[in-house]
Short mmCIF file of C-alpha atoms in Angstrom, two decimals:
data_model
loop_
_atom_site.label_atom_id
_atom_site.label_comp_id
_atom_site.label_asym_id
_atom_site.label_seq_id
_atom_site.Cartn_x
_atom_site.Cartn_y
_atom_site.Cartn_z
CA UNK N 1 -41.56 7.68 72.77
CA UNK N 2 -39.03 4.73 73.28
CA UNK N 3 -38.97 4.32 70.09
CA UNK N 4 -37.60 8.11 69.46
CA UNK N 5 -35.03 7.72 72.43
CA UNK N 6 -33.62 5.06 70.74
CA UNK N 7 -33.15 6.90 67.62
CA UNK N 8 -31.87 10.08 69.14
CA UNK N 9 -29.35 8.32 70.63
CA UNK N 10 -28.08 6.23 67.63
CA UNK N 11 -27.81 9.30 65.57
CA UNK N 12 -25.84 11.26 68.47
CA UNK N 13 -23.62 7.86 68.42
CA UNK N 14 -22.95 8.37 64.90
CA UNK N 15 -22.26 11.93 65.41
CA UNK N 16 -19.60 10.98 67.47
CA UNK N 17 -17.76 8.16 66.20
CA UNK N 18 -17.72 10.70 62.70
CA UNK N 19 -15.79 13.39 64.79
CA UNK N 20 -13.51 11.21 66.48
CA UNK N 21 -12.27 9.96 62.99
CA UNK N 22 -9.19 11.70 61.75
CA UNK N 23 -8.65 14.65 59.76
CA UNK N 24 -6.85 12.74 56.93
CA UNK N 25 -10.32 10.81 56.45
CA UNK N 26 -12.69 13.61 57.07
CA UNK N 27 -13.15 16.51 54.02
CA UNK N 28 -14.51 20.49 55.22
CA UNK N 29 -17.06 22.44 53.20
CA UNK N 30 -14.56 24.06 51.07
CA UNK N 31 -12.52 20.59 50.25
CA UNK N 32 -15.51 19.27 49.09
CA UNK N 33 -16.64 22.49 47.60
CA UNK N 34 -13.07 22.64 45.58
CA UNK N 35 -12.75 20.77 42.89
CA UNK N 36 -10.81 20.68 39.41
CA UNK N 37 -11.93 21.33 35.96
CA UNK N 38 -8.85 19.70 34.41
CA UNK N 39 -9.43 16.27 32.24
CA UNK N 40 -7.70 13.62 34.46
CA UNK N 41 -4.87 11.80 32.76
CA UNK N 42 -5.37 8.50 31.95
CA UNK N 43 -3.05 5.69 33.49
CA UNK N 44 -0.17 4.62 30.58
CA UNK N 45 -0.42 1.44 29.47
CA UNK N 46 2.43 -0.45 29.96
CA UNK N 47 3.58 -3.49 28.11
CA UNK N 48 5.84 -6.32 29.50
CA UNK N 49 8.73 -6.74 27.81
CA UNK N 50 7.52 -10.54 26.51
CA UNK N 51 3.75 -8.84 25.18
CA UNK N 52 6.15 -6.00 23.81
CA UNK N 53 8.71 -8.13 21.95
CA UNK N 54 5.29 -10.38 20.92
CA UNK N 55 3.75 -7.55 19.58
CA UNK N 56 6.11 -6.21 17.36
CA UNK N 57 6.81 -9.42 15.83
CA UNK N 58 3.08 -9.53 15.20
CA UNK N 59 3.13 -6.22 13.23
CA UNK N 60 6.32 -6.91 11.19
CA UNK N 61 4.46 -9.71 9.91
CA UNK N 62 1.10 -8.57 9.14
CA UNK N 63 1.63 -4.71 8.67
CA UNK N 64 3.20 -5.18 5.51
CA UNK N 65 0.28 -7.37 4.10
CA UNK N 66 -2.52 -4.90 5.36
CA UNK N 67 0.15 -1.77 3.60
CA UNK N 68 0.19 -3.61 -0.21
CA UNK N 69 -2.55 -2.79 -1.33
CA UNK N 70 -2.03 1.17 -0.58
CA UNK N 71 1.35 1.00 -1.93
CA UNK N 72 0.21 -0.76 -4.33
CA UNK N 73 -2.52 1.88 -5.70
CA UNK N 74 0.45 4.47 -5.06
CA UNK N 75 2.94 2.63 -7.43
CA UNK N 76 0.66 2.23 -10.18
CA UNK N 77 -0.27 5.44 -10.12
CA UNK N 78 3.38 6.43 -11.48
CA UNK N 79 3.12 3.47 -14.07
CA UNK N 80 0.07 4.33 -15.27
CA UNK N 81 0.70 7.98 -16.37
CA UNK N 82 3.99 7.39 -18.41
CA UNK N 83 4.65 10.78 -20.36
CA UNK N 84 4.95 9.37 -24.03
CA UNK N 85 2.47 6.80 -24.96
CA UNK N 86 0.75 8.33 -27.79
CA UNK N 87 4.14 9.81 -28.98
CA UNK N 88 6.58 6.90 -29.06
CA UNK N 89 4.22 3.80 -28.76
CA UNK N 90 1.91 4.51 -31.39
CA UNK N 91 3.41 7.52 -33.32
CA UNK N 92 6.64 6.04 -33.17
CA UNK N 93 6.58 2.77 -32.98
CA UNK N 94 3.25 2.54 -35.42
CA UNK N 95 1.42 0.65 -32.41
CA UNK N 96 -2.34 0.74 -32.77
CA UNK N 97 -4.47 2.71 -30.57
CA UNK N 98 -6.14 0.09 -28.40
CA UNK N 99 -6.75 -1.40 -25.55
CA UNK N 100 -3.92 -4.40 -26.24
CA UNK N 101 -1.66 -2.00 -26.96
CA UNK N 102 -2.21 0.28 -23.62
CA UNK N 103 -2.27 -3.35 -21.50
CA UNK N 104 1.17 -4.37 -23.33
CA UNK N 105 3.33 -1.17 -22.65
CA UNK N 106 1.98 -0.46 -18.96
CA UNK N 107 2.95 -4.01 -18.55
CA UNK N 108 6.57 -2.64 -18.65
CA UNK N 109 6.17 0.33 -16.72
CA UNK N 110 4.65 -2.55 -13.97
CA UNK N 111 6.99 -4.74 -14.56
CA UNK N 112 10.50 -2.01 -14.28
CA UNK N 113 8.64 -1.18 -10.72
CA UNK N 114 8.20 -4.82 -10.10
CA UNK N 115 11.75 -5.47 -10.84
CA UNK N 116 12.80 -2.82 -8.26
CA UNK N 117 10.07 -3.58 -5.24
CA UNK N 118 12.00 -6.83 -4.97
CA UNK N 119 14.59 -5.77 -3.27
CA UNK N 120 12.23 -4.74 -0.53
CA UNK N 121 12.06 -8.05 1.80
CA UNK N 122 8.23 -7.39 1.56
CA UNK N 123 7.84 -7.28 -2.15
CA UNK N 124 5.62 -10.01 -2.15
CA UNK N 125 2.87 -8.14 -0.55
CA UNK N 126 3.60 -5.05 -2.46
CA UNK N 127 3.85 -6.67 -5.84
CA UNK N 128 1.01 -8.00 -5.65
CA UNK N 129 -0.75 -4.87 -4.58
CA UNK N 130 0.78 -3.22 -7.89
CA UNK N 131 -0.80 -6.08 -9.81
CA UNK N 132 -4.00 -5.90 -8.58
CA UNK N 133 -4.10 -2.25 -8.93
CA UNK N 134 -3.51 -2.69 -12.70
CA UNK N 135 -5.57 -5.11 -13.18
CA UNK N 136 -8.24 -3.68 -11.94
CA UNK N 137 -7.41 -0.53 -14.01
CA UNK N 138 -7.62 -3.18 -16.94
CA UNK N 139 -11.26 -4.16 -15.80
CA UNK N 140 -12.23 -1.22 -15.61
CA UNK N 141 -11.17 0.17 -19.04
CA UNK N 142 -13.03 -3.35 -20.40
CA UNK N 143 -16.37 -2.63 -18.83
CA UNK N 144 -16.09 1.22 -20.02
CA UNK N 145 -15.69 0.01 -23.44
CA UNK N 146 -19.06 -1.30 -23.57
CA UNK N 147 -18.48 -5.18 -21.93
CA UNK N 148 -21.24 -5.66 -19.48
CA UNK N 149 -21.16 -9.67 -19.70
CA UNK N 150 -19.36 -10.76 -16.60
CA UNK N 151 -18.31 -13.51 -17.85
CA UNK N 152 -16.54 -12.60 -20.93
CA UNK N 153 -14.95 -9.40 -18.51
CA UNK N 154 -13.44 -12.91 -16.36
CA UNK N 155 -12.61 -14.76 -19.84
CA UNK N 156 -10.57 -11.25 -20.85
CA UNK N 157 -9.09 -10.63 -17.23
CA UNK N 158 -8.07 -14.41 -17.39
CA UNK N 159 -5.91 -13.98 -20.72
CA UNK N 160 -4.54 -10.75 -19.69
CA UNK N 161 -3.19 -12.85 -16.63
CA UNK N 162 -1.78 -15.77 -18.80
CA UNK N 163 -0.42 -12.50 -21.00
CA UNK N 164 1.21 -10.69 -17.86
CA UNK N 165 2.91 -13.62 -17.13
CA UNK N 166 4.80 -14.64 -20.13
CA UNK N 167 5.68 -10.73 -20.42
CA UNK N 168 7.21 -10.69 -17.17
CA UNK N 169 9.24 -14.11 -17.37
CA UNK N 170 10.55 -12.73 -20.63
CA UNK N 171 11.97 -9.82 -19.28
CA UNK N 172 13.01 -10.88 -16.13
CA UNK N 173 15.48 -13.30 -18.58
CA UNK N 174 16.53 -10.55 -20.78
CA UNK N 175 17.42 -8.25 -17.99
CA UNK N 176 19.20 -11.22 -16.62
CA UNK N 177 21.31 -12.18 -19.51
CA UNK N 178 21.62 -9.92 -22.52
CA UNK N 179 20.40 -7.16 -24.36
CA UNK N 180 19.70 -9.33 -27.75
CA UNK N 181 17.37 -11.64 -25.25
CA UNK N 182 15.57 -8.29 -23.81
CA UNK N 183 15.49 -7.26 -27.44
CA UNK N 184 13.64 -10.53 -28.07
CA UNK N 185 11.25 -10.15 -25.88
CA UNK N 186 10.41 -6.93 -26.06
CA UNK N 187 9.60 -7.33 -29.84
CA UNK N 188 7.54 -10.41 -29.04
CA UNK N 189 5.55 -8.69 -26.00
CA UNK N 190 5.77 -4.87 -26.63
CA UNK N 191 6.88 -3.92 -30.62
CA UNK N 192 5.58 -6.62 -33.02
CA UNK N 193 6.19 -5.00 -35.96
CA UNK N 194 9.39 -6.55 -38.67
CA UNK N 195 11.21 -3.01 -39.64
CA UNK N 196 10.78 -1.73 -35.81
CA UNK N 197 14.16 -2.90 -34.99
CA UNK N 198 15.03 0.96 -34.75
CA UNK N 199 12.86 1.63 -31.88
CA UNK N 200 13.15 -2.08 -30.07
CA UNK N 201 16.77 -1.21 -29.46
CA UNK N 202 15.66 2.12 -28.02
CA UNK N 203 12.80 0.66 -26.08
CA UNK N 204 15.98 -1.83 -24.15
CA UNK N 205 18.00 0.69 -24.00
CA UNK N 206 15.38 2.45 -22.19
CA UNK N 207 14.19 -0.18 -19.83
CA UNK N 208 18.34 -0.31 -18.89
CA UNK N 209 18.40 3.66 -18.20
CA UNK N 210 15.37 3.35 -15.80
CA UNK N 211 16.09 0.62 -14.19
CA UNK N 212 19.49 1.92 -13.01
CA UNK N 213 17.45 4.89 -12.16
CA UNK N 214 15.11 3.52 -9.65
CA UNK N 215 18.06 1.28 -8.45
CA UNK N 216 19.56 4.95 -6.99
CA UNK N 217 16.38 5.60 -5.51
CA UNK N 218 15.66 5.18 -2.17
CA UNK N 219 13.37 2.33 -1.21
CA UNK N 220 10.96 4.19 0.57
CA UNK N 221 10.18 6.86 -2.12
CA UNK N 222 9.26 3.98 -4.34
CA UNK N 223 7.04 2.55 -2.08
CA UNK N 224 5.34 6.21 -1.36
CA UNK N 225 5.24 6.36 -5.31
CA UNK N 226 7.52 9.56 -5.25
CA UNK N 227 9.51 8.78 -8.50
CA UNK N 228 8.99 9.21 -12.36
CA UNK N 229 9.67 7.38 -15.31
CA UNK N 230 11.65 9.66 -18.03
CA UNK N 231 10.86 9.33 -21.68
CA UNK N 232 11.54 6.40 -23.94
CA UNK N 233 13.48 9.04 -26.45
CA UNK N 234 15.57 12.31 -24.86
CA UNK N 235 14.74 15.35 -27.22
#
């Protein structure tokens, strides 16, 4: 019975000291019964100016390394699907049709694009996402020719490399100094035939033509691939 007193009483306590509270602290029925179906917003993040400055010197750094290889793909797209390969280099120019002789003149197209991307000050990262994307064009055109042997598909890709390179250093110095050195190395990488002299000077006139071309274009459509190489020969 004590024992019930005591318990009476601490709950009429409690009673008590919950009225005398005040209003701001206490809810009614239809507070608690009203409530809003609304998403609540979520608080804004908010940077401080040192993590803010940080961060964006973070992304200018890396963003354009993480972009090559998309730009990349988007580039080589473009100088992969040159309009006039069966009708200038091998009609024309009497060019077998082969595999050398697709790797030789899309290593122009590559290397025109290359030629403009540097002007970019990340055309390291985006060069070298246009290379890879040929390249692995290149590997795949060996394996669908009937190469399964890995290691004669790495001997291949390794002169094709060694190839690239020469091809590129040769005209980056005629482009640099004269037409007769372009014309030299375009018959060495690109034309090697004696009585082609006809269509090597068309071939560096063309490479002249487009370059000046994608020189007028604006940096960001050749990154987005959003530009066309015309035709060796205007008909």
């Amino acid at each position: 019975m004590d024992r019930a007193c005591r318990l009476g009483r601490q709950l009429a306590l409690r009673r008590t000291a919950l009225l005398r509270q005040p209003a701001l602290y206490r809810s009614t029925p239809s507070q608690r019964l009203c409530y809003s179906t609304e998403p609540r917003a979520r608080p804004r993040l908010v940077l401080p100016d040192t993590y803010a400055s940080l961060a964006r010197r973070l992304l200018k750094r890396f963003l354009p390394r993480y972009q090559g290889p998309a730009i990349g793909r988007s580039v080589y797209h473009v100088c992969s699907t040159y309009p006039d390969y069966s009708s200038f280099w091998v009609t024309h120019c009497q060019l077998p049709d082969t595999f050398q002789t697709w790797f030789s003149t899309t290593s122009l197209y590559v290397w025109m694009a290359m030629v403009r991307i540097r002007a970019d000050p990340n055309a390291k990262h985006y060069n070298q996402g246009l290379i890879d994307s040929f390249f692995r064009d290149a590997e795949q055109k060996i394996r669908a020719s009937g190469i399964t042997s890995g290691r004669i598909v790495n001997d291949t890709l390794k002169d094709l490399v060694s190839s690239f390179k020469g091809t590129v250093l040769s005209l980056d110095e005629g482009f640099a100094t004269s037409d007769a050195v372009l014309a030299a190395a375009i018959w060495r990488n690109l034309v090697p035939v004696d009585d082609a002299v006809l269509q090597i000077d068309e071939v560096a006139r063309f490479v002249r033509v487009q370059l000046a071309r994608l020189d007028a274009c604006d940096t960001a459509e050749i990154l987005a691939g959003k530009f066309e190489f015309g035709p060796v020969i205007n008909k």
